[in-house]
Coordinates of C-alpha atoms in Angstrom, one line a residue:
M1 CA -24.4 -26.7 -24.1
A2 CA -21.2 -26.2 -22.3
W3 CA -18.2 -28.3 -23.2
K4 CA -16.7 -30.2 -20.3
Q5 CA -12.9 -30.4 -19.7
V6 CA -11.3 -33.8 -19.8
I7 CA -8.4 -34.7 -17.5
D8 CA -7.3 -38.1 -18.8
P9 CA -8.3 -38.2 -22.5
F10 CA -6.6 -41.4 -23.2
N11 CA -7.9 -43.2 -20.1
S12 CA -4.1 -43.7 -19.3
I13 CA -2.6 -41.0 -17.2
I14 CA 0.9 -41.7 -18.3
L15 CA 0.1 -41.4 -22.0
S16 CA -2.2 -38.3 -21.3
V17 CA 0.7 -36.6 -19.5
L18 CA 3.2 -37.4 -22.2
V19 CA 1.0 -35.7 -24.7
A20 CA 0.0 -32.8 -22.5
S21 CA 3.7 -32.1 -21.9
V22 CA 4.4 -31.7 -25.6
P23 CA 3.8 -27.9 -25.9
I24 CA 5.8 -27.2 -22.8
L25 CA 8.7 -29.3 -23.9
F26 CA 8.5 -27.7 -27.3
I27 CA 9.3 -24.2 -25.7
F28 CA 12.3 -25.6 -23.7
W29 CA 13.4 -27.4 -27.0
A30 CA 12.8 -24.3 -29.1
L31 CA 14.6 -21.8 -26.9
I32 CA 17.4 -23.9 -25.6
I33 CA 18.3 -26.1 -28.4
R34 CA 16.9 -24.7 -31.6
K35 CA 17.5 -21.0 -30.3
M36 CA 14.4 -19.7 -32.0
K37 CA 13.3 -16.1 -31.6
G38 CA 10.7 -15.7 -28.9
Y39 CA 7.8 -14.7 -31.0
Q40 CA 8.5 -17.7 -33.2
A41 CA 8.7 -20.2 -30.4
S42 CA 5.5 -18.6 -28.9
L43 CA 3.4 -18.7 -32.1
I44 CA 4.4 -22.4 -32.7
A45 CA 3.7 -23.5 -29.2
T46 CA 0.3 -21.9 -29.4
G47 CA -0.4 -23.8 -32.5
I48 CA 0.7 -27.1 -31.0
A49 CA -1.3 -26.5 -27.9
M50 CA -4.4 -25.7 -29.9
L51 CA -3.9 -28.9 -32.1
I52 CA -3.8 -31.1 -28.9
A53 CA -6.7 -29.3 -27.4
V54 CA -8.9 -29.9 -30.5
F55 CA -7.7 -33.4 -31.5
V56 CA -6.8 -35.0 -28.1
Y57 CA -8.9 -33.3 -25.6
G58 CA -12.0 -32.8 -27.8
M59 CA -12.2 -29.0 -27.4
P60 CA -14.4 -27.4 -30.0
I61 CA -12.3 -25.5 -32.5
K62 CA -14.4 -22.5 -31.9
L63 CA -13.7 -22.4 -28.2
A64 CA -9.9 -23.1 -28.9
L65 CA -9.7 -20.1 -31.0
L66 CA -11.7 -17.8 -28.7
S67 CA -9.6 -18.9 -25.8
A68 CA -6.5 -18.0 -27.6
A69 CA -7.9 -14.6 -28.6
H70 CA -9.0 -14.1 -25.0
G71 CA -5.5 -14.7 -23.9
A72 CA -3.9 -12.6 -26.6
L73 CA -6.3 -9.6 -25.7
Y74 CA -5.1 -9.9 -22.0
G75 CA -1.5 -9.9 -23.2
L76 CA -2.1 -6.7 -25.1
F77 CA -3.8 -5.2 -22.1
P78 CA -2.7 -4.9 -19.4
I79 CA 0.6 -6.6 -19.9
C80 CA 1.9 -4.9 -23.1
W81 CA 0.4 -1.8 -22.0
L82 CA 2.6 -1.8 -18.9
V83 CA 5.8 -2.8 -20.9
I84 CA 5.4 -0.1 -23.4
M85 CA 4.9 2.5 -20.8
A86 CA 7.8 1.5 -18.7
V87 CA 10.1 1.5 -21.7
F88 CA 8.7 4.6 -22.9
L89 CA 9.5 6.3 -19.5
F90 CA 13.0 5.1 -19.7
N91 CA 13.5 6.3 -23.3
L92 CA 12.3 9.7 -22.3
T93 CA 15.2 10.0 -20.0
G94 CA 17.6 8.8 -22.5
K95 CA 16.4 11.1 -25.3
S96 CA 16.7 14.2 -23.0
G97 CA 20.2 13.3 -21.8
Q98 CA 19.2 13.2 -18.2
F99 CA 20.1 9.5 -17.8
E100 CA 23.8 10.6 -18.1
I101 CA 23.4 12.6 -14.8
V102 CA 21.6 9.5 -13.3
K103 CA 24.6 7.4 -14.3
H104 CA 27.0 9.8 -12.6
F105 CA 24.9 9.9 -9.4
M106 CA 25.1 6.0 -9.2
A107 CA 28.8 6.1 -9.9
S108 CA 29.2 8.6 -6.9
I109 CA 27.5 5.9 -4.7
T110 CA 29.5 3.2 -6.2
S111 CA 30.7 2.5 -9.8
D112 CA 31.2 -1.2 -9.0
R113 CA 28.8 -3.1 -11.1
R114 CA 28.2 -5.8 -8.6
L115 CA 26.9 -3.3 -6.0
Q116 CA 24.9 -1.4 -8.6
A117 CA 23.2 -4.8 -9.4
L118 CA 22.2 -5.2 -5.7
L119 CA 20.8 -1.7 -5.4
I120 CA 18.8 -1.8 -8.6
A121 CA 17.9 -5.3 -9.6
F122 CA 17.5 -6.7 -6.1
S123 CA 16.4 -4.0 -3.8
F124 CA 14.8 -1.3 -6.2
G125 CA 13.2 -4.2 -8.1
S126 CA 11.5 -5.7 -5.0
F127 CA 10.1 -2.2 -4.1
L128 CA 8.6 -1.9 -7.7
E129 CA 7.2 -5.5 -7.3
G130 CA 5.5 -4.5 -4.0
T131 CA 3.8 -1.6 -5.6
A132 CA 3.2 -2.3 -9.3
G133 CA 4.1 -5.9 -10.1
F134 CA 3.0 -7.5 -13.5
G135 CA 6.3 -7.1 -15.2
A136 CA 7.0 -3.5 -14.2
P137 CA 10.1 -4.3 -12.0
V138 CA 12.0 -6.3 -14.5
A139 CA 11.1 -3.9 -17.4
I140 CA 12.2 -0.9 -15.4
T141 CA 15.4 -2.2 -13.6
A142 CA 16.6 -4.0 -16.8
A143 CA 16.3 -0.8 -18.7
M144 CA 18.1 1.1 -16.0
L145 CA 21.0 -1.5 -15.8
V146 CA 21.5 -1.4 -19.6
G147 CA 21.4 2.4 -19.5
L148 CA 24.2 2.3 -16.9
G149 CA 26.3 0.2 -19.2
F150 CA 25.7 -3.3 -18.2
N151 CA 25.9 -6.1 -20.7
P152 CA 22.4 -6.5 -21.8
L153 CA 22.1 -10.3 -21.2
Y154 CA 23.4 -10.0 -17.6
A155 CA 21.3 -6.9 -17.1
S156 CA 17.9 -8.7 -18.0
G157 CA 19.0 -12.2 -16.6
I158 CA 19.8 -10.9 -13.2
C159 CA 16.8 -8.7 -13.0
L160 CA 14.6 -11.9 -13.8
I161 CA 16.5 -14.0 -11.2
A162 CA 16.4 -11.1 -8.5
N163 CA 12.6 -10.8 -9.0
T164 CA 12.2 -14.2 -7.3
A165 CA 12.5 -12.8 -3.8
P166 CA 9.7 -10.4 -3.9
V167 CA 7.0 -12.0 -6.4
A168 CA 5.1 -13.8 -3.7
F169 CA 4.1 -10.4 -2.1
G170 CA 3.8 -8.4 -5.2
S171 CA 1.2 -5.7 -6.0
I172 CA 0.4 -5.2 -2.3
G173 CA 0.1 -8.9 -1.5
I174 CA -2.4 -10.0 -4.2
P175 CA -0.9 -13.5 -4.8
I176 CA -1.4 -14.3 -1.1
T177 CA -4.9 -12.8 -1.2
V178 CA -5.8 -15.0 -4.2
A179 CA -4.3 -18.1 -2.5
S180 CA -6.4 -17.3 0.6
Q181 CA -9.6 -16.8 -1.4
V182 CA -9.2 -20.1 -3.3
S183 CA -8.0 -22.4 -0.5
G184 CA -10.1 -21.0 2.3
I185 CA -7.1 -20.4 4.5
P186 CA -6.9 -17.0 6.1
E187 CA -4.3 -14.6 4.4
M188 CA -2.2 -14.3 7.6
P189 CA -1.1 -17.8 8.1
I190 CA -0.3 -18.2 4.3
S191 CA 1.8 -14.9 4.6
Q192 CA 3.5 -16.4 7.7
M193 CA 4.4 -19.7 6.0
V194 CA 5.6 -18.0 2.9
G195 CA 7.6 -15.7 5.1
R196 CA 9.3 -18.5 6.8
T197 CA 10.3 -20.0 3.5
L198 CA 11.5 -17.2 1.1
P199 CA 13.7 -15.3 3.5
I200 CA 16.0 -18.3 3.4
L201 CA 16.2 -17.7 -0.4
S202 CA 16.3 -13.9 0.1
V203 CA 19.3 -14.0 2.4
V204 CA 21.5 -15.8 -0.1
L205 CA 20.1 -14.3 -3.3
P206 CA 22.5 -11.3 -3.3
F207 CA 25.7 -13.5 -3.2
Y208 CA 24.1 -15.7 -5.8
L209 CA 23.5 -12.8 -8.0
V210 CA 26.9 -11.4 -7.8
S211 CA 28.4 -14.8 -8.4
I212 CA 26.4 -15.1 -11.6
I213 CA 27.6 -11.6 -12.7
A214 CA 31.4 -11.9 -11.6
G215 CA 32.1 -15.2 -10.4
F216 CA 32.4 -16.7 -6.8
R217 CA 35.7 -15.2 -6.0
K218 CA 34.7 -11.8 -7.1
A219 CA 31.5 -12.2 -5.0
Q220 CA 33.8 -13.0 -2.0
E221 CA 35.4 -9.6 -2.4
I222 CA 32.3 -7.8 -1.5
W223 CA 30.8 -10.2 1.1
P224 CA 30.2 -7.5 3.8
A225 CA 28.1 -5.6 1.3
V226 CA 26.3 -8.8 0.2
L227 CA 25.4 -9.6 3.8
V228 CA 24.1 -6.3 4.5
S229 CA 21.9 -6.4 1.5
G230 CA 20.7 -10.1 2.1
I231 CA 20.2 -9.9 5.8
S232 CA 18.5 -6.6 5.9
F233 CA 16.1 -7.7 3.1
A234 CA 15.4 -11.2 4.5
F235 CA 14.9 -9.8 8.1
L236 CA 12.2 -7.1 6.9
Q237 CA 10.6 -9.7 4.7
Y238 CA 10.2 -12.2 7.6
F239 CA 9.2 -9.5 10.1
S240 CA 6.5 -7.8 8.0
S241 CA 5.1 -11.1 6.5
N242 CA 4.8 -12.6 9.9
F243 CA 3.6 -9.6 12.0
L244 CA 2.1 -7.2 9.6
G245 CA 0.6 -9.3 6.9
P246 CA 1.1 -9.9 3.2
F247 CA 0.8 -6.2 1.9
L248 CA 4.2 -4.6 2.9
P249 CA 6.9 -7.2 2.8
D250 CA 8.2 -6.2 -0.6
I251 CA 8.0 -2.4 0.0
L252 CA 9.6 -2.5 3.4
A253 CA 12.3 -5.1 2.5
G254 CA 13.2 -3.2 -0.9
L255 CA 13.4 0.2 0.7
G256 CA 15.1 -1.2 3.9
S257 CA 18.0 -3.0 1.9
I258 CA 18.4 0.1 -0.3
I259 CA 18.9 2.4 2.8
S260 CA 21.0 -0.2 4.6
L261 CA 23.4 -0.7 1.8
M262 CA 23.7 2.9 0.8
I263 CA 24.5 3.8 4.5
F264 CA 27.0 0.9 4.6
L265 CA 28.9 2.1 1.4
R266 CA 29.4 5.4 3.2
F267 CA 31.9 3.6 5.4
W268 CA 33.1 0.7 3.4
K269 CA 34.2 0.4 -0.2
P270 CA 35.4 -2.6 -2.3
K271 CA 39.3 -2.7 -2.7
V272 CA 38.8 -3.2 -6.4
I273 CA 36.1 -1.7 -8.6
W274 CA 34.7 -4.5 -10.8
R275 CA 33.3 -3.9 -14.3
F276 CA 32.6 -6.1 -17.2
A277 CA 35.8 -7.5 -19.0
N278 CA 34.6 -5.8 -22.5
E279 CA 33.5 -2.7 -20.9
P280 CA 35.4 0.7 -21.4
A281 CA 37.1 2.0 -18.4
A282 CA 35.1 4.5 -16.3
T283 CA 35.4 8.1 -17.5
F284 CA 34.3 10.1 -14.6
N285 CA 35.8 13.2 -13.1
T286 CA 34.8 13.6 -9.3
D287 CA 36.0 17.3 -9.4
T288 CA 32.9 18.5 -11.3
Q289 CA 29.5 19.3 -9.5
Y290 CA 26.0 19.2 -10.7
S291 CA 23.5 21.6 -9.1
N292 CA 20.5 20.4 -7.1
T293 CA 18.2 21.5 -9.8
E294 CA 20.1 19.3 -12.4
M295 CA 20.1 16.3 -10.2
L296 CA 16.4 16.6 -9.2
R297 CA 15.6 17.2 -12.9
A298 CA 17.4 14.0 -13.9
W299 CA 15.8 11.8 -11.2
S300 CA 12.3 13.4 -11.7
P301 CA 10.9 10.6 -14.0
F302 CA 11.8 8.0 -11.3
I303 CA 10.5 10.0 -8.4
V304 CA 7.2 10.6 -10.2
L305 CA 7.0 7.0 -11.2
T306 CA 7.5 5.9 -7.6
I307 CA 4.8 8.3 -6.4
M308 CA 2.5 7.1 -9.1
V309 CA 2.9 3.4 -8.6
I310 CA 2.5 3.7 -4.8
A311 CA -0.6 5.7 -5.3
W312 CA -2.1 3.2 -7.9
G313 CA -1.4 0.4 -5.7
M314 CA -3.8 1.6 -2.9
Q315 CA -7.1 0.0 -3.1
P316 CA -9.3 3.2 -2.5
I317 CA -7.6 4.8 -5.4
K318 CA -8.0 1.8 -7.6
D319 CA -11.7 1.7 -6.6
A320 CA -12.1 5.3 -7.3
L321 CA -10.5 5.1 -10.7
N322 CA -12.5 1.9 -11.6
S323 CA -15.8 3.7 -10.8
V324 CA -15.2 5.9 -13.8
G325 CA -12.7 4.0 -15.9
L326 CA -13.7 0.4 -16.1
I327 CA -15.2 -1.5 -19.0
Q328 CA -15.8 -5.1 -18.5
F329 CA -17.8 -7.6 -20.6
E330 CA -18.5 -11.3 -21.0
F331 CA -16.2 -12.6 -23.7
P332 CA -18.5 -13.5 -26.6
G333 CA -18.9 -17.3 -27.3
L334 CA -16.5 -18.3 -24.4
H335 CA -18.1 -16.9 -21.2
N336 CA -19.9 -19.9 -19.5
A337 CA -19.2 -22.2 -22.5
I338 CA -16.6 -24.4 -20.7
Q339 CA -17.3 -26.8 -17.7
N340 CA -14.6 -27.9 -15.5
A341 CA -14.4 -31.3 -14.2
D342 CA -16.5 -30.4 -11.1
G343 CA -19.2 -29.3 -13.2
T344 CA -18.6 -25.5 -12.7
L345 CA -19.0 -23.2 -15.6
L346 CA -16.0 -21.0 -16.1
A347 CA -16.6 -17.2 -16.5
K348 CA -14.8 -15.6 -19.0
I349 CA -14.9 -11.8 -18.4
F350 CA -12.6 -9.3 -19.8
K351 CA -11.9 -6.3 -17.6
F352 CA -10.5 -3.2 -19.5
N353 CA -9.5 -1.2 -16.4
Y354 CA -7.9 1.6 -18.4
L355 CA -7.4 4.1 -15.7
S356 CA -6.5 1.8 -12.7
A357 CA -3.9 -0.3 -14.6
A358 CA -0.3 0.0 -13.4
G359 CA 0.7 0.8 -17.0
T360 CA -1.7 4.0 -16.8
A361 CA 0.2 5.0 -13.5
I362 CA 3.6 4.9 -15.5
F363 CA 1.9 6.8 -18.5
V364 CA 0.8 9.5 -16.2
A365 CA 4.3 9.6 -14.7
A366 CA 5.7 9.9 -18.2
L367 CA 3.4 12.7 -19.1
I368 CA 4.4 14.6 -15.9
A369 CA 8.0 13.9 -16.6
I370 CA 8.2 15.1 -20.2
P371 CA 8.5 18.8 -19.4
M372 CA 10.5 18.0 -16.3
V373 CA 13.3 16.5 -18.4
G374 CA 13.2 19.4 -20.8
L375 CA 11.3 17.7 -23.7
T376 CA 8.4 19.1 -25.5
Y377 CA 5.2 16.9 -26.0
R378 CA 5.8 16.7 -29.7
E379 CA 9.3 15.2 -28.9
G380 CA 7.5 13.0 -26.4
L381 CA 5.2 11.7 -29.0
S382 CA 8.2 10.9 -31.4
V383 CA 9.8 8.9 -28.5
F384 CA 6.5 7.0 -28.0
G385 CA 6.4 6.2 -31.6
A386 CA 10.0 4.9 -31.6
T387 CA 9.2 2.9 -28.5
L388 CA 6.2 1.1 -30.2
H389 CA 8.5 0.3 -33.1
Q390 CA 11.1 -1.0 -30.7
L391 CA 8.6 -3.3 -28.9
R392 CA 6.7 -4.6 -32.0
F393 CA 8.1 -8.2 -31.8
P394 CA 7.9 -8.4 -28.0
I395 CA 4.2 -7.2 -28.2
L396 CA 3.6 -10.1 -30.6
T397 CA 5.4 -12.6 -28.3
V398 CA 3.5 -11.6 -25.2
A399 CA 0.1 -11.9 -27.0
A400 CA 1.2 -15.3 -28.3
V401 CA 2.4 -16.4 -24.9
L402 CA -0.9 -15.5 -23.2
G403 CA -2.9 -17.0 -26.1
F404 CA -0.9 -20.3 -25.2
A405 CA -1.6 -20.0 -21.6
Y406 CA -5.3 -19.7 -22.0
I407 CA -5.5 -22.6 -24.3
V408 CA -3.7 -25.1 -22.2
N409 CA -5.7 -23.9 -19.1
D410 CA -9.1 -24.0 -20.8
S411 CA -8.6 -27.3 -22.5
G412 CA -7.5 -29.1 -19.5
I413 CA -4.0 -29.7 -20.4
T414 CA -2.6 -28.0 -17.4
L415 CA -5.0 -30.1 -15.2
T416 CA -3.6 -33.3 -16.6
L417 CA -0.2 -32.2 -15.5
A418 CA -1.4 -31.2 -12.1
D419 CA -3.3 -34.4 -11.4
V420 CA -0.1 -36.5 -11.8
L421 CA 1.7 -34.3 -9.2
A422 CA -1.3 -34.5 -6.9
N423 CA -1.2 -38.3 -6.9
T424 CA 2.4 -38.8 -5.5
G425 CA 1.0 -39.5 -1.9
V426 CA 3.3 -38.8 0.9
L427 CA 5.8 -37.2 -1.3
F428 CA 3.4 -34.6 -2.4
P429 CA 4.8 -31.9 -0.2
F430 CA 8.0 -32.2 -2.3
F431 CA 6.1 -31.8 -5.5
A432 CA 3.7 -29.0 -4.4
P433 CA 6.2 -26.2 -5.2
I434 CA 6.5 -27.7 -8.7
L435 CA 2.7 -27.2 -9.3
G436 CA 3.2 -23.4 -8.5
W437 CA 6.3 -23.4 -10.7
L438 CA 4.4 -24.9 -13.6
G439 CA 1.5 -22.5 -13.2
V440 CA 3.7 -19.4 -13.3
F441 CA 5.8 -20.9 -16.1
I442 CA 2.6 -21.1 -18.2
T443 CA 0.7 -18.0 -17.1
G444 CA 3.6 -15.7 -16.2
S445 CA 1.8 -14.7 -13.0
D446 CA 2.0 -16.1 -9.3
T447 CA -1.4 -14.8 -8.9
S448 CA -2.8 -16.8 -11.8
A449 CA -0.9 -19.9 -10.6
N450 CA -2.6 -19.6 -7.2
A451 CA -5.9 -19.3 -8.6
L452 CA -5.4 -22.5 -10.7
F453 CA -3.9 -24.8 -8.0
C454 CA -4.5 -23.7 -4.4
K455 CA -7.6 -25.5 -4.0
L456 CA -6.1 -28.6 -5.4
Q457 CA -3.1 -28.0 -3.0
Y458 CA -5.4 -27.9 -0.1
A459 CA -7.3 -30.9 -0.9
T460 CA -4.3 -33.0 -1.6
A461 CA -2.7 -32.2 1.6
E462 CA -5.8 -32.9 3.7
S463 CA -5.9 -36.4 2.0
I464 CA -2.3 -37.2 3.2
Q465 CA -2.8 -35.6 6.6
V466 CA -0.3 -32.6 6.0
D467 CA -1.3 -29.2 7.2
P468 CA -2.8 -27.6 4.0
V469 CA -1.2 -24.2 4.7
V470 CA 2.3 -25.9 3.9
T471 CA 1.3 -26.9 0.4
V472 CA -0.7 -23.8 -0.3
A473 CA 2.3 -21.7 0.7
A474 CA 4.5 -24.0 -1.4
N475 CA 2.4 -23.2 -4.4
V476 CA 3.0 -19.4 -3.9
S477 CA 6.9 -20.0 -3.0
G478 CA 7.4 -22.3 -5.9
G479 CA 5.8 -20.1 -8.4
V480 CA 8.3 -17.2 -7.7
V481 CA 11.2 -19.2 -9.1
G482 CA 9.2 -20.1 -12.2
K483 CA 8.7 -16.5 -13.2
M484 CA 12.3 -16.1 -14.4
I485 CA 11.7 -18.6 -17.2
S486 CA 8.1 -18.0 -17.9
P487 CA 7.9 -16.9 -21.8
Q488 CA 5.9 -13.9 -20.7
S489 CA 8.6 -12.6 -18.4
I490 CA 11.4 -13.5 -20.9
A491 CA 9.6 -11.3 -23.6
V492 CA 9.4 -8.4 -21.1
A493 CA 12.9 -8.6 -19.9
A494 CA 14.2 -9.0 -23.7
A495 CA 12.1 -5.9 -24.7
A496 CA 13.6 -3.8 -21.8
G497 CA 17.1 -5.0 -22.1
D498 CA 17.6 -4.5 -25.7
L499 CA 17.7 -8.3 -26.5
V500 CA 14.7 -8.5 -28.9
G501 CA 15.2 -11.6 -31.1
K502 CA 17.7 -13.1 -28.5
E503 CA 15.0 -14.5 -26.1
S504 CA 16.6 -18.0 -26.4
D505 CA 19.9 -16.6 -25.0
L506 CA 18.0 -15.1 -22.0
F507 CA 16.0 -18.2 -21.5
R508 CA 19.2 -20.3 -21.4
F509 CA 20.8 -17.9 -18.9
T510 CA 18.1 -18.3 -16.5
V511 CA 16.6 -21.9 -16.8
K512 CA 19.3 -23.7 -14.8
H513 CA 18.9 -21.1 -11.8
S514 CA 15.2 -21.7 -11.8
F515 CA 15.5 -25.5 -11.4
I516 CA 18.3 -25.1 -8.8
M517 CA 16.0 -22.6 -6.6
L518 CA 13.0 -24.9 -7.3
A519 CA 14.9 -27.9 -5.9
V520 CA 15.8 -26.0 -2.7
I521 CA 12.2 -24.9 -2.2
C522 CA 11.0 -28.5 -2.7
L523 CA 13.3 -29.7 -0.1
I524 CA 12.4 -26.9 2.3
T525 CA 8.7 -27.8 1.8
L526 CA 9.2 -31.5 2.4
A527 CA 11.0 -30.5 5.7
Q528 CA 8.2 -28.4 6.8
A529 CA 5.6 -31.1 6.3
Y530 CA 7.3 -33.8 8.1
V531 CA 10.5 -32.6 10.1
I532 CA 10.2 -29.1 11.3
K533 CA 6.5 -29.0 11.8
W534 CA 7.0 -26.5 14.6
I535 CA 7.5 -23.9 11.9
I536 CA 3.9 -24.2 10.8
P537 CA 1.7 -21.2 12.1
V538 CA -1.3 -22.0 14.3
Y539 CA -4.5 -20.7 12.7
E540 CA -8.3 -21.3 12.4
M541 CA -10.3 -21.3 9.3
L542 CA -12.1 -18.1 9.3
D543 CA -15.7 -17.6 7.9
A544 CA -15.8 -15.2 5.0
K545 CA -17.3 -12.3 7.0
K546 CA -14.8 -12.3 9.7
A547 CA -12.0 -12.8 7.2
T548 CA -13.1 -9.9 5.3
V549 CA -13.1 -7.7 8.5
V550 CA -9.6 -8.7 9.4
T551 CA -8.4 -8.2 5.8
D552 CA -10.0 -4.7 5.8
V553 CA -8.4 -3.7 9.0
S554 CA -5.0 -4.9 7.8
K555 CA -5.3 -3.1 4.6
G556 CA -6.3 0.1 6.4
F557 CA -3.2 -0.2 8.4
T558 CA -1.3 -0.9 5.1
Y559 CA -2.5 2.2 3.3
L560 CA -1.5 4.3 6.4
M561 CA 2.1 2.9 6.1
I562 CA 2.1 3.4 2.3
L563 CA 1.1 7.1 2.8
A564 CA 4.0 7.4 5.2
I565 CA 6.4 5.7 2.9
L566 CA 5.2 7.9 0.0
L567 CA 6.1 11.0 1.9
A568 CA 9.3 9.6 3.1
V569 CA 10.3 8.7 -0.6
V570 CA 9.6 12.3 -1.7
A571 CA 11.6 13.8 1.4
S572 CA 14.4 11.5 1.2
S573 CA 14.8 11.9 -2.5
V574 CA 15.2 15.6 -2.3
V575 CA 17.5 15.5 0.8
L576 CA 19.8 12.8 -0.8
I577 CA 20.0 14.7 -4.0
A578 CA 20.9 17.9 -2.2
R579 CA 23.6 16.1 -0.2
K580 CA 25.0 14.6 -3.3
K581 CA 25.7 18.0 -4.8
T582 CA 29.2 18.4 -3.8
Q583 CA 29.9 14.7 -4.4
L584 CA 28.8 14.0 -8.1
P585 CA 31.3 13.1 -10.9
K586 CA 31.2 14.3 -14.4
R587 CA 32.3 12.6 -17.7
I588 CA 35.7 13.6 -18.9
A589 CA 35.2 15.5 -22.2
G590 CA 36.0 13.5 -25.3

């Protein structure tokens, strides 16, 4: 017989909420006040959640243990698999010495750390979010910035904060697709509503990022470049989300802002090159050149990576890979063993998509890149072993965090917190983004948060006569600012940014920015619900068959666009490297 979830175990919602908040409050205390290592805080939080689930919510201990195991398994695959591969690819470029040439290439564009952060953390990170998602953007961009010489805390921190702009449209629009499936609202109006909220954040985010790195006055020094980056990104994000759908905003906005800023920097340079205070002076000599072959060889891992993640993000390729490389099974003892408050049995199926996973795309890119960067496969194997040793604690942290997330979801702890927010009456639009924020904080995924709460968002909005697309989109938008403090994201960024054991520093770096951005999105959502109603798109609820046809047509167009982008990336990479041949600097010996 299935165990039924309880939302109010004390028959007093205030008391139930206080107890349900304990595991989450512990994470904040452990990382901000106690400054624990990430894996320690995660393991203890999982233990606390399990005790509350068993002794307060009445969850059978067997189910609690199986739920934690299910979450830990998901943490190992696909999350840790992706992180390991991303760091492995970067370590290959470091071992071969090719990343030194990459550094010089970046210095030839700009050696200013503020502008490098915009190009890599903000723009390139958005492009990676649109194609791969699930932690890859932060892992790859944080590793690149550290390799360029950034302070590790700032490198990881700004990559987490920069990742807020693209998360809603990540992985070819999966968060929007899930929000549509759960709420019953078509994808396009959700995409449009999110696309009329996040560009407000996107246009100011570059200035915000630079202010974090260098301070307000130093950010003002490069305001023309900041405007070019922010406006180009926000415009393309708005245009593609409102007129093309949820599948391309990150890819187009990321590439568009990279191209716009690089073109602008050919005609404008900052008066003073800014670097970190404790950073050694730049040691580059612009008189020495690298050949086209040397440059292409140095960039080859990242060019191949781009091609692979774009290809793996296309549904036809995913389907083909899953047809021969997918193992899925009902999780023993857990599948259909839990009943939610509505009486629905919760399916617990683990999908081991070892070929179509984003981590596998990076793994294939790494295998191709090994000989291209001049290493043998024996040396590559040695680098892989060193990478596993480097990530041993982050792997434990991610597994523990996902175990925690699955317990609080399966036991009903999350639903207790959600129920309180859903009963705030006419003020619910203000609190709607907080639900998404909470979901992403717990699960580490905007997609998962949408699966958890979008039906609740829809039903609550209807009960207070607010257009449901406002609150459903708010769940998506609120979730993006929760990702920077999700323990899962913190673990990934710490692993990539060489901050293992210093997760508390990274959490404290990002937490205030998460709350600031969340407050802004809450106010925007409240205004959309009651003041600027004209901003809400007109739509009709589509039946499932018609919605599927519309989605298939949209995705067909998207795949054609992605193929065109794929060819453009390859062509532009070769052309750009060739043109840079006579402009590349080289380190001064000694």
